[in-house]
Amino acid sequence: MRRIINYPPARGQKLILGLLPFLAILLIYLMASEARLAINPGDKLIPSFSSFTAAMERLMAQPDRSSGQYLFWFDTYLSLWRLCVGLGISALLGCVFGILIGFIPHLRAMFEPVLAALSLVPPLAVLPILFIIFGLGEVSKIVLIVFGIAPFLIRDVVLRVESLPREQIIKAQTLGGSTWQMMTHVVLPQVMPNLINSVRLSLGATWLFVIAAEAITAEGGLGYRIFLVRRYLAMDVILPYVAWITLLAFLMDYGLRRLNTFAFPWAALKES
Amino acid sequence: MTAIKIDKVWKEYGDTIVLENVSLDLPDHEFLVIIGPSGVGKTTLLRLLLSQETPTRGEILIDGKPIASEPTADRGVVFQRYSVFPHKTVLGNVMLGPQWAQAPLLGRFFGKKHRELKERAMALLQRVGLGAAADKYPQQLSGGMQQRLAIAQALIMKPKVLLLDEPFGALDPGTRKAMHVLVRELWEEHAMTIVMVTHDLAEAFALGTRVIAVDRPRRDPQAPERYGATITSNFEAKCRVVRESERFEAARAKARQDHGQSGASPPSAAMIHPFPLKAGAA
């Protein structure tokens, strides 16, 4: 009898074990749904899968009566647009300012404290201010995301720049590199894989900000729809929407991971 | 020609004196090895030569001119670790310096210039035995190969002085031997000045033409920080006269052999005096 830590699962076992919790959740849901619907066929809390397909069919394939939009795709487009623009701006700011602040000592002395303070301000607490300043349109939503994500990304890049071995920077200088050349050829490429990983980690927070902003005011969006239909206890819409958001987040995470291994093959070598 | 002069250099951190009154004259084409117990300031001396740190008092001159106050391309360096860029291929690492020097904005060559530089870089990589690994990333190389790469990367800039900070400290004995041979050969070929820090005495005397020991001549048990280290012995490991006559003999033997093979060709002046002995060199 070996210790339990010395029993690694085989490949097939691994797959089955990984799938098991998903199946369990599904099974529990189905059983609960069955039980409730048996007592009250009009129950809305745990709808059956057939009502999911019906609701989704309505939102995906039939244009909305008032706006003429295919609501599901319209919501997805709006939310993804906000998420990508907000995250894109944040990543750009993180890259540019992170490298400048991390690499140039005077800028670091000047901006590091203020960044530390800014990143501790709860973004949702300033959301009303953003609504007051930027109105209820798209700008305030994008600003919310940038305000929530960019300081984190900037600080992350600053830390990464600081952790570059001092020897490398000295060596770059003995090769005649200027500050600009070192930033573009030594610092930027080595920061990028880490930045992409940080963007992956902040995907969850970004979705949070998107949905929070949409919940308060929007003309559409996945979060907006969820909070709208909440009034009608429309679990047949909310649950598929939540699943869809999760799937989108997973796909983005996966895409960024693939981008990292494709664009920066050397970064994977480092870990091994 | 590269003559280094260290003129009464002191290095202090607050109250702590690390180096006191270090003076050294190093003529052209020397292989200086700095030895000494750990933590005594060998590496600080090398950093001063590199301008990674500046002396508190005194100055360092190369060819009579004070060195720049920051690391520049006239002094190449190889550290024990982290001397190469992990995100560039072996070839990319070697091609970096010349591209930076001549393309300030993009730091990149295109077309003919790129091809020429690539040929030069490949020749250098062949020389250090990395020709077959040109497309690999540094992490795919062994420790010895990484140090070879770091040396090639520094050499392509044709530095006046090559500074080595315990470059072979992390290598196994066999690799270390091979590196010694390579560094000796490169030092001869490029006729440059090398300054190396090591704590390995055998290595110091195998490589160096001049070996200096850095240590604290005085100690105050109550305040150890009050006295710094200085050069406590300065030993000429390989006499310049002997080195030059050896080189002369080798060149003469080669010339004689060449002459013997080609038979009819008349002897040129270079064959008779390939390396005229310099007067006053000692």
XYZ file of C-alpha atoms in Angstrom, chain A residues 13 25 30 42 48 84 119 126 208 224 263:
11
model
C -8.816 8.562 -15.619
C -23.781 19.504 -11.094
C -31.922 17.995 -13.423
C -45.445 26.552 -13.524
C -36.237 22.429 -17.310
C -12.631 44.413 -25.446
C -5.451 50.789 -7.398
C -16.669 55.704 -8.006
C -17.667 42.087 -13.255
C -28.344 44.400 -18.756
C 3.962 34.720 -30.053
